[in-house]
Coordinates of C-alpha atoms in Angstrom, one line a residue:
M1132 CA 0.2 0.2 0.0
A1133 CA 2.4 2.4 0.8
G1134 CA 4.4 1.8 -2.4
G1135 CA 1.4 2.6 -4.3
N1136 CA 1.0 5.3 -2.3
E1137 CA 5.6 6.6 -3.4
R1138 CA 3.9 5.8 -6.8
I1139 CA 0.9 7.4 -6.7
T1140 CA 2.8 10.3 -5.4
K1141 CA 5.6 10.6 -8.1
A1142 CA 3.2 10.6 -11.0
L1143 CA 1.8 13.7 -9.3
K1144 CA 4.8 15.4 -8.7
E1145 CA 5.6 14.7 -12.6
V1146 CA 2.4 16.2 -13.8
W1147 CA 2.9 19.3 -11.8
R1148 CA 5.8 19.7 -12.9
R1149 CA 5.2 19.9 -16.6
A1150 CA 5.7 23.6 -18.1
E1151 CA 2.4 24.0 -19.2
N1152 CA 1.6 23.5 -15.7
S1153 CA 4.0 25.9 -13.9
L1154 CA 1.0 29.1 -14.1
C1155 CA -2.5 29.4 -12.3
A1156 CA -4.7 28.4 -15.2
D1157 CA -6.9 31.3 -14.6
C1158 CA -4.8 34.1 -13.8
G1159 CA -0.7 33.3 -14.8
K1160 CA 0.4 33.2 -10.9
P1161 CA 3.1 31.2 -10.5
D1162 CA 3.8 27.8 -9.0
P1163 CA -0.3 27.1 -7.5
D1164 CA -0.4 24.0 -5.9
W1165 CA -4.0 23.4 -6.3
A1166 CA -5.5 20.9 -8.7
S1167 CA -8.9 20.9 -10.3
S1168 CA -9.8 17.2 -10.0
T1169 CA -12.5 17.5 -12.3
L1170 CA -11.1 19.9 -15.1
G1171 CA -7.7 18.6 -14.7
V1172 CA -5.9 22.7 -14.7
F1173 CA -3.2 23.5 -11.9
I1174 CA -4.8 27.1 -10.2
C1175 CA -3.5 29.0 -7.7
L1176 CA -4.3 29.2 -3.6
S1177 CA -7.1 32.3 -4.4
C1178 CA -8.1 31.1 -7.9
S1179 CA -8.7 27.0 -6.4
G1180 CA -11.5 29.7 -3.9
I1181 CA -13.2 30.8 -6.3
H1182 CA -13.4 26.7 -8.3
R1183 CA -15.5 25.8 -4.6
N1184 CA -17.7 28.0 -5.1
I1185 CA -18.8 26.1 -8.4
P1186 CA -19.1 22.6 -6.8
S1187 CA -21.2 21.5 -9.8
I1188 CA -18.0 22.0 -12.0
S1189 CA -15.1 21.8 -10.0
K1190 CA -13.8 19.5 -7.1
V1191 CA -10.4 21.6 -5.9
K1192 CA -7.9 19.6 -3.9
S1193 CA -3.8 21.2 -2.9
L1194 CA -1.3 19.3 -4.2
K1195 CA 0.7 19.6 -0.9
M1196 CA -2.3 18.2 1.5
D1197 CA -4.1 16.3 0.0
H1198 CA -4.6 13.2 -0.7
W1199 CA -4.9 12.2 -4.3
D1200 CA -6.4 8.6 -5.8
D1201 CA -4.8 7.0 -8.8
A1202 CA -7.6 7.8 -11.6
Q1203 CA -7.5 11.5 -10.3
V1204 CA -4.1 11.4 -11.5
Q1205 CA -3.9 10.1 -14.3
F1206 CA -7.4 12.7 -15.2
L1207 CA -4.3 15.3 -15.0
A1208 CA -2.3 14.1 -16.5
K1209 CA -4.4 12.9 -19.7
H1210 CA -5.6 16.6 -19.5
G1211 CA -3.1 19.3 -17.2
N1212 CA -3.5 23.6 -18.3
A1213 CA -3.2 23.6 -21.8
V1214 CA -5.5 20.9 -22.6
T1215 CA -7.9 22.0 -20.5
K1216 CA -7.5 25.7 -22.1
A1217 CA -7.5 24.8 -26.3
I1218 CA -11.4 23.2 -24.8
Y1219 CA -12.3 26.5 -22.7
E1220 CA -10.2 28.6 -24.1
A1221 CA -10.9 28.0 -27.9
H1222 CA -12.6 30.8 -29.1
I1223 CA -12.2 34.5 -26.7
P1224 CA -12.7 37.3 -28.5
I1225 CA -9.9 39.6 -28.8
Y1226 CA -11.7 42.4 -26.9
Y1227 CA -12.6 40.2 -24.2
Y1228 CA -10.2 40.9 -20.6
Q1229 CA -8.4 38.2 -19.8
P1230 CA -7.2 39.0 -15.9
T1231 CA -4.7 38.0 -13.7
Y1232 CA -3.5 37.6 -10.5
S1233 CA -3.3 41.4 -9.7
D1234 CA -6.7 42.3 -10.7
C1235 CA -10.0 42.3 -9.0
Q1236 CA -12.1 39.8 -7.4
V1237 CA -14.3 39.7 -9.5
L1238 CA -12.9 40.5 -13.3
R1239 CA -11.5 37.0 -11.5
E1240 CA -14.1 35.4 -10.2
Q1241 CA -16.5 35.8 -14.1
W1242 CA -13.9 35.0 -15.9
I1243 CA -14.0 31.7 -14.6
R1244 CA -17.3 31.2 -14.7
A1245 CA -18.0 32.8 -18.1
K1246 CA -14.7 30.2 -19.1
Y1247 CA -16.1 26.3 -17.1
E1248 CA -19.4 27.6 -16.1
R1249 CA -20.9 29.4 -19.1
K1250 CA -19.1 28.1 -21.2
E1251 CA -18.8 31.1 -22.8
F1252 CA -15.6 30.9 -25.4
T1253 CA -15.9 26.7 -26.4
E1254 CA -17.6 27.2 -29.6
P1255 CA -16.7 29.5 -32.3
G1256 CA -19.8 32.6 -33.1
K1257 CA -20.9 32.2 -30.2
Q1258 CA -23.9 34.9 -29.0
L1259 CA -22.5 36.1 -26.0
P1260 CA -23.6 39.1 -24.1
Y1261 CA -21.3 41.7 -24.2
S1262 CA -20.7 41.1 -28.2
D1263 CA -24.2 43.0 -29.7
G1264 CA -22.9 46.1 -30.2
V1265 CA -25.6 47.6 -28.2
K1266 CA -25.9 47.4 -24.4
E1267 CA -28.6 48.7 -22.4
G1268 CA -29.3 48.5 -18.6
I1269 CA -29.5 49.7 -15.0
L1270 CA -26.1 51.0 -13.1
W1271 CA -26.3 52.3 -9.9
K1272 CA -24.0 55.6 -10.3
R1273 CA -22.7 58.1 -7.4
G1274 CA -24.1 61.6 -7.6
R1275 CA -21.7 64.0 -8.5
D1276 CA -22.5 66.6 -4.7
N1277 CA -24.0 64.5 -2.5
G1278 CA -21.9 61.0 -2.8
Q1279 CA -25.4 58.7 -3.2
F1280 CA -25.8 56.1 -5.5
L1281 CA -29.2 55.6 -7.6
P1282 CA -30.5 53.5 -10.3
R1283 CA -29.5 55.6 -13.9
K1284 CA -29.8 53.8 -17.2
F1285 CA -26.9 53.9 -19.8
L1286 CA -26.9 52.3 -23.1
L1287 CA -24.1 51.8 -24.8
S1288 CA -23.8 51.7 -28.9
E1289 CA -21.5 50.3 -31.2
R1290 CA -23.9 52.1 -34.3
E1291 CA -23.7 55.4 -32.6
G1292 CA -20.0 55.2 -31.3
C1293 CA -20.9 56.9 -27.9
L1294 CA -21.6 55.5 -24.6
K1295 CA -25.2 57.7 -23.2
Y1296 CA -27.0 57.8 -19.3
F1297 CA -29.9 59.0 -18.7
T1298 CA -31.5 60.4 -14.9
K1299 CA -34.9 59.0 -15.3
Q1300 CA -35.9 56.3 -17.1
D1301 CA -38.4 57.8 -19.5
A1302 CA -36.0 60.6 -20.2
K1303 CA -35.4 61.7 -24.3
E1304 CA -32.5 63.4 -23.6
P1305 CA -29.3 62.1 -22.1
K1306 CA -27.2 63.4 -19.8
I1307 CA -23.9 62.8 -21.6
N1308 CA -23.3 61.4 -24.5
V1309 CA -19.7 60.1 -25.2
K1310 CA -18.0 59.3 -27.5
I1311 CA -16.2 55.9 -26.9
D1312 CA -12.9 56.3 -28.4
V1313 CA -12.6 58.9 -25.1
I1314 CA -13.1 56.2 -22.7
N1315 CA -11.6 54.2 -20.0
A1316 CA -13.1 52.2 -17.3
T1317 CA -11.6 50.2 -14.6
F1318 CA -12.5 48.5 -11.6
Q1319 CA -12.4 50.1 -8.6
P1320 CA -14.2 48.1 -5.6
V1321 CA -12.0 49.6 -2.9
K1322 CA -12.3 53.0 -4.0
I1323 CA -15.6 53.0 -4.1
G1324 CA -16.2 51.0 -2.0
N1325 CA -18.7 47.5 -3.5
P1326 CA -16.8 44.9 -4.9
N1327 CA -18.7 45.6 -8.2
G1328 CA -17.4 48.8 -8.4
L1329 CA -16.7 50.1 -12.1
Q1330 CA -14.9 54.4 -12.6
I1331 CA -15.9 55.1 -16.4
T1332 CA -13.2 58.0 -17.1
Y1333 CA -13.3 60.2 -20.5
L1334 CA -12.8 63.4 -21.5
K1335 CA -14.5 66.2 -22.1
D1336 CA -12.8 69.5 -23.5
N1337 CA -9.9 67.7 -23.4
K1338 CA -10.1 67.4 -19.9
T1339 CA -10.9 63.9 -17.7
R1340 CA -14.0 62.8 -16.4
N1341 CA -15.7 60.3 -13.3
I1342 CA -18.6 58.4 -13.6
F1343 CA -18.5 55.5 -10.5
V1344 CA -20.9 53.0 -11.1
Y1345 CA -22.1 49.0 -9.9
H1346 CA -24.1 46.4 -10.4
E1347 CA -25.4 43.7 -7.9
S1348 CA -24.7 41.2 -10.2
G1349 CA -20.8 40.5 -11.0
K1350 CA -22.0 38.9 -14.1
E1351 CA -23.6 42.1 -15.0
V1352 CA -20.7 44.6 -14.6
V1353 CA -18.2 42.8 -15.7
D1354 CA -20.1 41.8 -19.3
W1355 CA -20.8 45.5 -19.3
F1356 CA -17.0 46.1 -18.9
N1357 CA -16.6 44.1 -21.9
A1358 CA -19.1 45.1 -24.3
I1359 CA -17.3 48.4 -23.9
R1360 CA -13.8 47.0 -25.0
S1361 CA -15.9 45.6 -27.6
V1362 CA -17.8 48.4 -29.0
Q1363 CA -13.7 49.9 -28.4
F1364 CA -12.4 47.9 -30.6
H1365 CA -15.0 47.7 -33.6
Y1366 CA -15.0 51.7 -33.2
L1367 CA -10.9 51.7 -33.6
K1368 CA -11.3 48.6 -36.1
V1369 CA -12.6 51.2 -38.7
A1370 CA -11.3 54.1 -37.7
F1371 CA -7.4 52.7 -37.8
P1372 CA -7.7 49.6 -40.1
I1373 CA -4.2 49.1 -40.9
A1374 CA -3.7 48.5 -37.0
S1375 CA -3.0 45.0 -36.2
D1376 CA -5.9 43.3 -33.3
N1377 CA -3.3 43.6 -30.9
E1378 CA -2.4 46.9 -31.7
I1379 CA -5.6 48.2 -31.0
K1380 CA -6.1 45.6 -28.3
N1381 CA -3.6 47.7 -26.4
R1382 CA -5.5 50.9 -26.6
L1383 CA -9.1 49.3 -24.8
T1384 CA -10.1 49.8 -21.6
R1385 CA -7.0 50.1 -18.9
N1386 CA -5.4 50.6 -15.4
F1387 CA -4.4 53.3 -13.9
L1388 CA -0.4 53.0 -13.4
K1389 CA -0.7 54.6 -10.1
E1390 CA -3.3 56.0 -7.3
G1391 CA -2.4 57.2 -4.0
Y1392 CA -1.8 59.6 -1.7
M1393 CA 0.9 62.9 -2.2
E1394 CA 1.2 66.5 -0.7
K1395 CA 2.3 68.9 -4.1
T1396 CA 3.3 72.7 -4.0
G1397 CA 2.3 75.4 -6.2
P1398 CA 4.5 76.4 -9.2
K1399 CA 5.9 78.8 -7.5
Q1400 CA 7.0 75.9 -4.5
R1401 CA 6.1 78.5 -1.3
E1402 CA 2.8 77.6 -0.4
A1403 CA 2.3 74.7 1.8
F1404 CA 2.4 71.2 0.3
K1405 CA -1.2 70.6 0.6
K1406 CA -2.8 66.7 0.5
R1407 CA -4.1 65.5 -2.4
W1408 CA -5.3 61.7 -4.2
F1409 CA -3.4 61.4 -7.3
T1410 CA -3.7 59.4 -10.6
L1411 CA -1.3 58.5 -12.8
D1412 CA -3.1 57.2 -16.2
H1413 CA -0.5 57.2 -18.9
R1414 CA 1.2 60.3 -19.6
R1415 CA -1.7 62.0 -17.5
L1416 CA -1.1 62.7 -13.4
M1417 CA -4.1 63.8 -12.3
Y1418 CA -4.9 64.7 -8.6
F1419 CA -8.1 65.4 -6.7
K1420 CA -9.7 66.7 -3.5
D1421 CA -11.1 63.9 -2.8
P1422 CA -10.8 59.6 -4.7
L1423 CA -14.4 60.3 -5.6
D1424 CA -14.1 63.4 -6.8
A1425 CA -15.9 64.2 -10.1
F1426 CA -13.2 66.8 -11.8
A1427 CA -10.1 66.9 -11.5
K1428 CA -8.6 70.2 -9.3
G1429 CA -5.4 69.7 -11.7
E1430 CA -3.6 67.4 -14.7
V1431 CA 0.2 67.5 -15.0
F1432 CA 1.0 65.7 -18.6
V1433 CA 4.4 63.8 -18.2
G1434 CA 6.2 62.9 -21.4
S1435 CA 9.5 61.4 -22.6
R1436 CA 13.0 62.3 -21.6
E1437 CA 14.2 62.6 -25.2
N1438 CA 12.0 65.8 -24.6
G1439 CA 12.9 66.7 -21.3
Y1440 CA 10.4 65.3 -18.7
S1441 CA 12.4 63.7 -16.3
V1442 CA 11.4 62.4 -12.1
Q1443 CA 14.5 62.8 -8.9
K1444 CA 14.8 61.4 -5.6
G1445 CA 13.7 64.4 -3.2
L1446 CA 13.1 68.0 -3.9
P1447 CA 15.0 71.3 -4.6
A1448 CA 18.4 71.9 -2.1
G1449 CA 16.3 75.1 -0.3
T1450 CA 12.6 73.9 -1.0
Q1451 CA 10.5 76.9 1.1
G1452 CA 6.6 75.1 1.8
N1453 CA 5.5 73.2 4.8
F1454 CA 5.4 69.6 4.0
S1455 CA 4.6 66.9 6.6
W1456 CA 5.4 63.9 4.6
H1457 CA 9.9 63.5 4.3
Y1458 CA 10.0 61.2 1.1
G1459 CA 9.9 63.8 -1.5
L1460 CA 10.3 63.3 -5.8
T1461 CA 10.7 66.3 -8.2
I1462 CA 9.0 66.1 -11.5
V1463 CA 11.2 67.7 -14.2
T1464 CA 9.0 69.2 -17.2
P1465 CA 10.4 71.3 -19.9
D1466 CA 8.5 74.2 -18.2
R1467 CA 8.9 74.0 -15.1
E1468 CA 9.3 71.5 -11.8
Y1469 CA 6.6 70.0 -10.0
L1470 CA 7.5 68.8 -6.5
F1471 CA 5.8 66.3 -4.5
T1472 CA 6.5 64.5 -0.7
C1473 CA 5.0 61.2 0.1
E1474 CA 4.2 59.8 3.1
T1475 CA 6.9 56.6 2.8
E1476 CA 9.5 55.7 1.1
A1477 CA 7.7 52.8 -0.5
D1478 CA 4.9 55.0 -1.6
Q1479 CA 8.0 57.3 -2.9
L1480 CA 9.5 54.3 -4.7
D1481 CA 6.5 52.6 -5.8
W1482 CA 5.3 56.8 -7.7
I1483 CA 9.5 56.9 -9.2
A1484 CA 8.9 53.5 -10.8
A1485 CA 5.5 53.9 -12.1
F1486 CA 7.1 58.0 -13.2
T1487 CA 10.5 56.2 -15.2
S1488 CA 7.9 53.6 -17.2
V1489 CA 5.8 56.2 -18.5
I1490 CA 9.1 58.9 -18.9
D1491 CA 11.7 56.2 -21.0
Q1492 CA 8.7 55.1 -23.5
A1493 CA 8.4 57.2 -27.2
M1494 CA 6.0 59.4 -27.2
T1495 CA 3.2 58.9 -30.3
P1496 CA 1.9 61.6 -32.8
Q1497 CA -0.8 61.9 -30.3
E1498 CA 0.8 62.0 -27.3
Y1499 CA 2.6 65.3 -29.1
A1500 CA -1.0 66.3 -29.9
I1501 CA -2.0 66.2 -26.1
E1502 CA 1.1 67.7 -25.0
A1503 CA 0.5 71.1 -27.5
Y1504 CA -2.5 70.9 -25.6
F1505 CA -1.2 71.4 -21.9
K1506 CA 1.1 74.3 -23.3
F1507 CA -1.2 75.9 -24.6
K1508 CA -4.0 75.4 -21.6
S1509 CA -0.9 76.4 -19.6

């Protein structure tokens, strides 16, 4: 009996060590140490918790702590991540957002349910709830002035290339009508205070406007997110006919590079430093009095190193403004220096890394146009 157990354990380790099984099948996290004995995939602890909530589809066990019998190990050996992905991920639309382990719970859960429970990607040409080119429904939207979440009707249209929302169900005219190519959407459960919280941003007169929404159903809010990506993708395919699918995919919704509190001073660098919430959205650094403000109090364009932009640790010698946080950093632009302080050294280093990742990238023609607008505005 002991010999049989040793043989099974050895066989399990051999399957586990295959290169295809070195990353979680669902989120890509390295070194997964759980597996589904009914699907044949190797997954991380976090994804195993989601699988455990779908017991009719997936039975999960620890590869280190649980007992595996011979039949289960043979099943894993016949399947594994590559074979199972070939079945359940065979026909994922190019625009569909495939979350990673750094993404929030609702995105990862709906990705796993879409694959294994709803089998959304197993057949070509399957009609999906986010692929129609139009989506209409109710989302709970945060009021700009009172902070209350109220139900609002939203309409997304590929034909019109826009997203609208209406303050009343029977309203003829929308409160906003936003072109799809200036929209970004990113999940913000912590900031919004709801596990299904979605932040929609758009440009109006080249300034960023925020809308905060959620839906009680995780599936519904993720369907809205992917519907926005679908409409954007098809719009950009027409607008940029020679661009590849992957180039267009990279221009769809994006997570912010970094968010958090810093202190800032004014252009004379003698004013007291004020605590503000900062959002770095690629080359736009925006600051807000409150993380849930609809409009930024100000925006800074962050260009490339070859165009005279840099980030430096610390503040210039002789900085006079009063500040309570002591981990400074300076953004140097061709026109002026922007001074910030962070609460901790870890925050300081994270912000410097984020700014450096932007500054090290060459600017696109569109970004030169944005830079010109910022210079004209100032």
